[in-house]
Amino acid sequence: MKVSVGHGLPGAEKRLEERGVSRRDFMKFCGTVAAAMGMGPAFATQVAAALTADNRPSVIWLHNAECTGCSESILRMASIDGKTAYIDTLILDVISLEYQETIMAAAGEMAEKALHDAMKKPYLCVAEGGIPMKDGGIYGMVGGHTMIDICKKVIPGALATIAYGTCATFGGVQAAKPNPTDAKGFTEVFPKATIINIAGCPPNPYNLVGAVVAAIMTVTKGAPLPKLDDLKRPVAFYGETVHDKCERLKYFEKDMFAKSFDSAEAKKGYCLYKLGCKGPYTYNNCPTKKFNPLDKGVGVNWPVQAGHPCIGCSEPKFWDTMSPFYEEQK
Ligand code: FSX
Ligand code: SF4
Ligand code: F3S
């Protein structure tokens, strides 16, 4: 069966083919994104149409105080066929990424011009990292400008901002005590902006792609923005706790806990609560989506499956309220 990828073709198809991505591969990717968004296979066509629509907005990607693990998470995302260049193409080219401080080739005045030009068109913003606010923001500078000044220039004009990672959503580790730079998350600094929070340290990259696709659909088709919880996280991704869907829940319910990491109980897969697991207090889809997604939108592994407690990385005030990591939550 011949599959039509979307309205933006053949331009988008040509670009993909030039990068060695076949239409079939692209549709597989869109199917994976659709699955990650909690939709059926039929939704893949709409994902493809959104990603290739002629009128899709460009994306400006800002970096603030962070470890850049969030970018790494998306750049190291396993592609369905093992070609990493494939993911780069889709994320960095197909979604019209116009400005990305970490990976863009332009530097200095060229980079500033790229940002200026990108803002002349309708754009979405993906923002990583917390914003240092102390002393006028001087503890976070990019190209001689404070991060807060760059954000003030970009965020108010964005169609929507996707705060990507717990530093961007809630301040994260940057805001951990004693928070010497007074780092804050985007919702706190820009309360009036349209913001979708994709929390996690690092977050699941498919949650980001799902949020970008949803935002593009809102802009290009007038579709409603995804339903958000009271912390502006999409309910489809953050509607349940890690604990609710954990494969070790059956042991928790029978009071069968691992007492040490090298115990026979840990090897048998007993619950990690006594070793500090914060899964009951943490909303995220790690157990169902996992990381490094494969064909049907489900990944290879996630922290608890790998034998490590959840440290609550997608919650506000991570890390102060979630540490010590290896002690039972009181
Ligand atoms: Fe924070 Fe992201 Fe953790 Fe790191 O950009 S959410 S420290 S994985 O890099 O911001
Ligand atoms: Fe819950 Fe953690 Fe135990 Fe899983 S390992 S059942 S998330 S407490
Ligand atoms: Fe973070 Fe817990 Fe998932 S630590 S990656 S929310 S399992």
Short mmCIF file of C-alpha atoms and ligand atoms in Angstrom, two decimals:
data_model
loop_
_atom_site.label_atom_id
_atom_site.label_comp_id
_atom_site.label_asym_id
_atom_site.label_seq_id
_atom_site.Cartn_x
_atom_site.Cartn_y
_atom_site.Cartn_z
CA MET A 1 0.00 0.00 0.00
CA LYS A 2 1.30 3.41 -0.86
CA VAL A 3 1.21 5.70 2.15
CA SER A 4 0.77 9.41 1.75
CA VAL A 5 2.97 11.10 4.31
CA GLY A 6 1.25 14.45 4.54
CA HIS A 7 0.40 17.78 3.04
CA GLY A 8 3.89 19.25 3.11
CA LEU A 9 5.24 16.78 0.58
CA PRO A 10 7.03 16.49 -1.72
CA GLY A 11 9.37 19.07 -0.15
CA ALA A 12 9.59 17.22 3.15
CA GLU A 13 9.88 13.84 1.42
CA LYS A 14 12.72 15.12 -0.72
CA ARG A 15 14.56 16.44 2.33
CA LEU A 16 14.11 13.13 4.13
CA GLU A 17 15.29 11.14 1.14
CA GLU A 18 18.37 13.33 0.81
CA ARG A 19 19.22 12.30 4.38
CA GLY A 20 18.64 8.61 3.65
CA VAL A 21 15.24 8.36 5.37
CA SER A 22 12.68 6.44 3.34
CA ARG A 23 8.98 7.19 3.46
CA ARG A 24 8.46 3.81 5.10
CA ASP A 25 10.96 4.62 7.87
CA PHE A 26 9.33 7.99 8.39
CA MET A 27 5.89 6.44 8.76
CA LYS A 28 7.32 3.91 11.23
CA PHE A 29 8.72 6.79 13.26
CA CYS A 30 5.37 8.58 13.15
CA GLY A 31 3.68 5.37 14.33
CA THR A 32 6.08 5.25 17.28
CA VAL A 33 5.33 8.89 18.13
CA ALA A 34 1.58 8.18 17.85
CA ALA A 35 1.97 5.23 20.24
CA ALA A 36 3.98 7.38 22.64
CA MET A 37 1.13 9.92 22.55
CA GLY A 38 -1.25 7.15 23.58
CA MET A 39 -2.97 7.08 20.18
CA GLY A 40 -3.67 4.20 17.82
CA PRO A 41 -1.73 3.42 14.62
CA ALA A 42 -4.18 5.47 12.49
CA PHE A 43 -2.92 8.61 14.23
CA ALA A 44 0.49 8.15 12.55
CA THR A 45 -0.83 9.82 9.40
CA GLN A 46 -1.79 12.91 11.40
CA VAL A 47 1.64 12.96 13.06
CA ALA A 48 3.25 12.81 9.62
CA ALA A 49 1.00 15.58 8.33
CA ALA A 50 1.88 17.79 11.31
CA LEU A 51 5.62 17.21 10.97
CA THR A 52 5.59 18.00 7.26
CA ALA A 53 2.87 20.68 7.02
CA ASP A 54 3.94 23.64 4.93
CA ASN A 55 2.62 26.04 7.55
CA ARG A 56 4.30 24.37 10.52
CA PRO A 57 6.03 26.87 12.80
CA SER A 58 9.77 26.96 13.19
CA VAL A 59 11.34 25.96 16.51
CA ILE A 60 13.73 28.03 18.60
CA TRP A 61 15.54 25.91 21.20
CA LEU A 62 17.03 27.76 24.14
CA HIS A 63 19.59 26.56 26.67
CA ASN A 64 19.79 27.82 30.21
CA ALA A 65 21.30 26.45 33.44
CA GLU A 66 21.42 22.69 32.92
CA CYS A 67 23.70 19.72 32.32
CA THR A 68 22.51 19.36 28.68
CA GLY A 69 21.37 15.82 29.49
CA CYS A 70 17.97 16.73 28.07
CA SER A 71 19.47 17.44 24.63
CA GLU A 72 21.59 14.30 24.99
CA SER A 73 18.45 12.34 25.77
CA ILE A 74 16.91 13.30 22.45
CA LEU A 75 20.10 13.12 20.40
CA ARG A 76 20.94 9.66 21.75
CA MET A 77 17.39 8.43 21.28
CA ALA A 78 17.59 5.04 19.56
CA SER A 79 16.05 5.21 16.13
CA ILE A 80 13.80 2.41 15.07
CA ASP A 81 16.35 1.16 12.57
CA GLY A 82 19.53 2.00 14.47
CA LYS A 83 20.46 5.00 12.32
CA THR A 84 21.10 7.92 14.65
CA ALA A 85 21.32 10.34 11.72
CA TYR A 86 17.71 9.48 11.09
CA ILE A 87 16.58 10.94 14.40
CA ASP A 88 18.76 13.99 13.90
CA THR A 89 17.10 14.56 10.56
CA LEU A 90 13.62 14.24 11.92
CA ILE A 91 14.06 16.31 15.00
CA LEU A 92 16.49 18.89 13.78
CA ASP A 93 15.44 19.33 10.18
CA VAL A 94 11.88 18.18 9.67
CA ILE A 95 10.53 20.17 12.62
CA SER A 96 12.26 23.29 11.23
CA LEU A 97 14.70 23.82 14.04
CA GLU A 98 16.02 27.30 13.28
CA TYR A 99 18.11 27.99 16.34
CA GLN A 100 19.74 25.62 18.86
CA GLU A 101 22.63 26.99 20.88
CA THR A 102 24.29 23.64 21.58
CA ILE A 103 24.41 22.09 18.14
CA MET A 104 24.01 24.91 15.62
CA ALA A 105 26.94 25.60 13.33
CA ALA A 106 26.57 29.38 13.51
CA ALA A 107 28.45 31.29 16.19
CA GLY A 108 28.79 34.90 17.36
CA GLU A 109 26.95 37.48 15.27
CA MET A 110 25.72 34.79 12.84
CA ALA A 111 24.01 32.99 15.72
CA GLU A 112 22.40 36.22 16.90
CA LYS A 113 21.18 36.87 13.37
CA ALA A 114 19.78 33.32 13.18
CA LEU A 115 17.75 33.97 16.34
CA HIS A 116 16.60 37.36 15.09
CA ASP A 117 15.52 35.87 11.73
CA ALA A 118 13.81 32.87 13.33
CA MET A 119 11.69 35.23 15.43
CA LYS A 120 10.36 37.00 12.33
CA LYS A 121 8.23 33.91 11.58
CA PRO A 122 5.68 32.14 13.82
CA TYR A 123 7.67 29.92 16.17
CA LEU A 124 7.47 27.46 19.00
CA CYS A 125 10.10 27.52 21.71
CA VAL A 126 11.67 24.48 23.35
CA ALA A 127 13.49 25.63 26.47
CA GLU A 128 15.96 23.61 28.48
CA GLY A 129 17.40 24.53 31.86
CA GLY A 130 16.48 26.76 34.77
CA ILE A 131 16.83 30.53 34.53
CA PRO A 132 19.33 32.09 36.96
CA MET A 133 17.59 35.19 38.33
CA LYS A 134 20.00 36.46 41.02
CA ASP A 135 21.84 39.75 40.47
CA GLY A 136 20.08 40.46 37.19
CA GLY A 137 20.80 36.97 35.87
CA ILE A 138 24.57 37.42 35.50
CA TYR A 139 25.29 33.81 36.55
CA GLY A 140 23.97 32.50 33.25
CA MET A 141 25.22 34.11 30.04
CA VAL A 142 25.07 33.07 26.38
CA GLY A 143 27.01 35.15 23.88
CA GLY A 144 27.29 38.09 26.28
CA HIS A 145 23.57 38.18 27.08
CA THR A 146 21.99 36.92 30.26
CA MET A 147 19.75 33.90 29.87
CA ILE A 148 16.85 35.81 31.37
CA ASP A 149 17.25 38.58 28.78
CA ILE A 150 17.26 36.07 25.92
CA CYS A 151 14.19 34.34 27.37
CA LYS A 152 12.38 37.67 27.81
CA LYS A 153 13.03 38.35 24.13
CA VAL A 154 11.82 34.93 22.91
CA ILE A 155 9.12 33.55 25.24
CA PRO A 156 6.42 36.27 25.02
CA GLY A 157 6.32 35.99 21.19
CA ALA A 158 6.29 32.19 21.04
CA LEU A 159 3.09 30.42 19.96
CA ALA A 160 3.83 28.03 22.82
CA THR A 161 6.84 27.10 24.91
CA ILE A 162 7.70 23.54 25.78
CA ALA A 163 9.79 23.52 28.96
CA TYR A 164 11.89 20.42 28.46
CA GLY A 165 13.42 18.84 31.56
CA THR A 166 12.88 19.38 35.26
CA CYS A 167 15.30 22.34 35.40
CA ALA A 168 13.14 24.17 32.83
CA THR A 169 9.84 23.09 34.36
CA PHE A 170 10.47 23.54 38.08
CA GLY A 171 14.09 24.65 38.53
CA GLY A 172 15.40 21.12 39.09
CA VAL A 173 18.89 20.53 40.37
CA GLN A 174 19.79 24.14 39.52
CA ALA A 175 17.29 25.28 42.15
CA ALA A 176 18.38 22.72 44.77
CA LYS A 177 19.37 24.19 48.15
CA PRO A 178 21.07 26.58 48.57
CA ASN A 179 20.20 27.63 44.99
CA PRO A 180 23.05 30.16 44.77
CA THR A 181 21.91 31.62 41.43
CA ASP A 182 18.19 31.78 42.37
CA ALA A 183 17.39 29.52 39.41
CA LYS A 184 13.71 29.20 38.52
CA GLY A 185 11.59 27.23 36.10
CA PHE A 186 9.76 28.82 33.16
CA THR A 187 6.23 28.67 34.59
CA GLU A 188 7.37 30.66 37.61
CA VAL A 189 9.22 33.28 35.55
CA PHE A 190 6.64 33.52 32.73
CA PRO A 191 3.27 32.82 34.39
CA LYS A 192 1.27 34.27 31.46
CA ALA A 193 3.02 32.31 28.68
CA THR A 194 1.48 29.20 27.08
CA ILE A 195 3.73 26.50 28.50
CA ILE A 196 3.73 22.71 28.29
CA ASN A 197 5.96 21.10 30.90
CA ILE A 198 7.85 17.95 29.95
CA ALA A 199 9.46 17.08 33.27
CA GLY A 200 12.23 14.56 33.97
CA CYS A 201 15.96 14.71 34.57
CA PRO A 202 16.40 13.77 31.85
CA PRO A 203 12.92 13.56 30.35
CA ASN A 204 11.75 10.85 27.99
CA PRO A 205 12.47 12.25 24.50
CA TYR A 206 9.29 10.73 23.07
CA ASN A 207 7.28 12.84 25.51
CA LEU A 208 9.02 15.87 23.99
CA VAL A 209 8.33 14.79 20.42
CA GLY A 210 4.70 14.11 21.39
CA ALA A 211 4.38 17.60 22.89
CA VAL A 212 6.00 19.22 19.83
CA VAL A 213 3.64 17.33 17.49
CA ALA A 214 0.63 18.33 19.63
CA ALA A 215 1.74 21.99 19.62
CA ILE A 216 2.24 21.92 15.83
CA MET A 217 -1.26 20.43 15.42
CA THR A 218 -2.66 23.23 17.55
CA VAL A 219 -0.95 25.84 15.40
CA THR A 220 -1.63 24.28 11.99
CA LYS A 221 -5.04 22.67 12.54
CA GLY A 222 -6.50 24.51 15.52
CA ALA A 223 -6.50 21.27 17.53
CA PRO A 224 -6.79 21.85 21.29
CA LEU A 225 -3.59 21.75 23.28
CA PRO A 226 -3.13 18.49 25.17
CA LYS A 227 -4.89 18.26 28.55
CA LEU A 228 -2.46 19.37 31.24
CA ASP A 229 -2.34 18.63 34.98
CA ASP A 230 -2.12 21.45 37.51
CA LEU A 231 1.65 21.52 36.98
CA LYS A 232 1.15 21.97 33.20
CA ARG A 233 2.35 18.45 32.37
CA PRO A 234 0.38 16.53 29.70
CA VAL A 235 -1.95 14.12 31.48
CA ALA A 236 -1.33 11.56 28.72
CA PHE A 237 2.30 11.29 29.88
CA TYR A 238 2.12 12.27 33.55
CA GLY A 239 -1.35 11.11 34.57
CA GLU A 240 -0.20 8.19 36.70
CA THR A 241 2.59 7.58 39.18
CA VAL A 242 5.63 5.51 38.33
CA HIS A 243 4.46 3.20 41.15
CA ASP A 244 0.99 2.69 39.57
CA LYS A 245 2.49 0.93 36.56
CA CYS A 246 5.67 -0.54 38.05
CA GLU A 247 6.35 -4.19 37.37
CA ARG A 248 7.48 -4.55 41.02
CA LEU A 249 4.13 -3.35 42.40
CA LYS A 250 3.03 -6.94 43.10
CA TYR A 251 5.94 -7.24 45.55
CA PHE A 252 5.17 -3.89 47.18
CA GLU A 253 1.62 -5.03 47.81
CA LYS A 254 2.87 -8.19 49.53
CA ASP A 255 5.46 -6.29 51.61
CA MET A 256 8.27 -8.02 49.75
CA PHE A 257 11.14 -5.51 49.72
CA ALA A 258 14.79 -5.71 48.72
CA LYS A 259 16.91 -4.66 51.72
CA SER A 260 20.16 -4.16 49.82
CA PHE A 261 21.17 -3.90 46.18
CA ASP A 262 23.26 -7.06 46.33
CA SER A 263 20.61 -9.17 48.06
CA ALA A 264 18.91 -12.25 46.65
CA GLU A 265 15.60 -10.29 46.95
CA ALA A 266 16.91 -7.51 44.70
CA LYS A 267 17.94 -10.12 42.14
CA LYS A 268 14.46 -11.63 42.27
CA GLY A 269 12.97 -8.23 41.40
CA TYR A 270 11.45 -7.33 44.80
CA CYS A 271 10.24 -3.79 45.44
CA LEU A 272 12.91 -1.10 45.91
CA TYR A 273 10.88 1.12 48.26
CA LYS A 274 13.11 0.46 51.28
CA LEU A 275 16.12 1.31 49.13
CA GLY A 276 14.70 4.76 48.53
CA CYS A 277 12.34 4.37 45.57
CA LYS A 278 10.22 7.51 45.12
CA GLY A 279 7.92 5.91 42.52
CA PRO A 280 4.78 6.33 44.69
CA TYR A 281 5.35 10.12 44.78
CA THR A 282 6.36 10.61 41.15
CA TYR A 283 4.14 11.16 38.11
CA ASN A 284 5.72 9.93 34.86
CA ASN A 285 5.26 7.24 32.22
CA CYS A 286 8.69 5.60 32.59
CA PRO A 287 7.35 2.06 33.26
CA THR A 288 5.10 2.06 30.22
CA LYS A 289 7.14 4.06 27.69
CA LYS A 290 10.62 3.24 29.00
CA PHE A 291 13.69 4.71 27.32
CA ASN A 292 15.31 4.06 23.92
CA PRO A 293 12.00 3.31 22.22
CA LEU A 294 11.65 0.41 19.86
CA ASP A 295 9.16 -0.31 17.16
CA LYS A 296 5.86 0.09 18.97
CA GLY A 297 6.75 3.07 21.10
CA VAL A 298 7.94 1.04 24.08
CA GLY A 299 11.59 1.23 25.02
CA VAL A 300 14.26 -1.15 26.19
CA ASN A 301 14.56 -0.32 29.87
CA TRP A 302 13.84 2.16 32.66
CA PRO A 303 15.48 2.82 36.04
CA VAL A 304 13.50 0.40 38.24
CA GLN A 305 13.69 -2.40 35.66
CA ALA A 306 17.46 -1.86 35.67
CA GLY A 307 17.47 -2.31 39.46
CA HIS A 308 17.69 1.34 40.54
CA PRO A 309 15.06 3.16 42.61
CA CYS A 310 13.11 5.98 40.99
CA ILE A 311 14.59 9.20 42.40
CA GLY A 312 11.54 11.31 41.63
CA CYS A 313 13.19 13.28 38.86
CA SER A 314 10.00 14.65 37.29
CA GLU A 315 8.51 16.27 40.38
CA PRO A 316 8.66 19.87 41.63
CA LYS A 317 11.42 20.47 44.17
CA PHE A 318 13.39 17.52 42.85
CA TRP A 319 15.93 17.24 44.36
CA ASP A 320 15.45 18.63 47.81
CA THR A 321 12.24 16.74 48.59
CA MET A 322 13.43 13.50 46.96
CA SER A 323 16.80 13.14 48.66
CA PRO A 324 18.52 11.28 50.22
CA PHE A 325 17.98 9.08 47.20
CA TYR A 326 18.86 5.80 48.90
CA GLU A 327 16.74 6.18 52.00
CA GLU A 328 13.09 5.28 52.47
CA GLN A 329 10.90 8.36 52.05
CA LYS A 330 9.65 9.60 55.43
FE1 FSX B 1 18.19 19.61 33.97
FE2 FSX B 1 18.44 19.38 31.14
FE3 FSX B 1 18.47 17.20 34.27
FE4 FSX B 1 20.32 17.88 32.77
O1 FSX B 1 18.60 20.53 29.86
S1 FSX B 1 16.51 18.24 33.83
S2 FSX B 1 20.12 18.72 34.90
S3 FSX B 1 19.19 15.96 32.58
O2 FSX B 1 20.09 18.72 31.11
O3 FSX B 1 18.06 20.54 32.42
FE1 SF4 B 2 6.68 1.32 43.64
FE2 SF4 B 2 9.29 1.71 43.45
FE3 SF4 B 2 8.40 -0.53 44.47
FE4 SF4 B 2 8.15 -0.03 41.87
S1 SF4 B 2 10.06 -0.35 42.99
S2 SF4 B 2 6.58 -0.88 43.25
S3 SF4 B 2 7.78 2.17 41.90
S4 SF4 B 2 8.11 1.55 45.32
FE1 F3S B 3 12.94 9.81 36.68
FE2 F3S B 3 11.82 8.01 38.24
FE3 F3S B 3 11.46 7.90 35.68
S1 F3S B 3 13.86 8.85 38.43
S2 F3S B 3 13.37 8.68 34.83
S3 F3S B 3 10.76 9.53 37.03
S4 F3S B 3 11.75 6.22 37.02
#
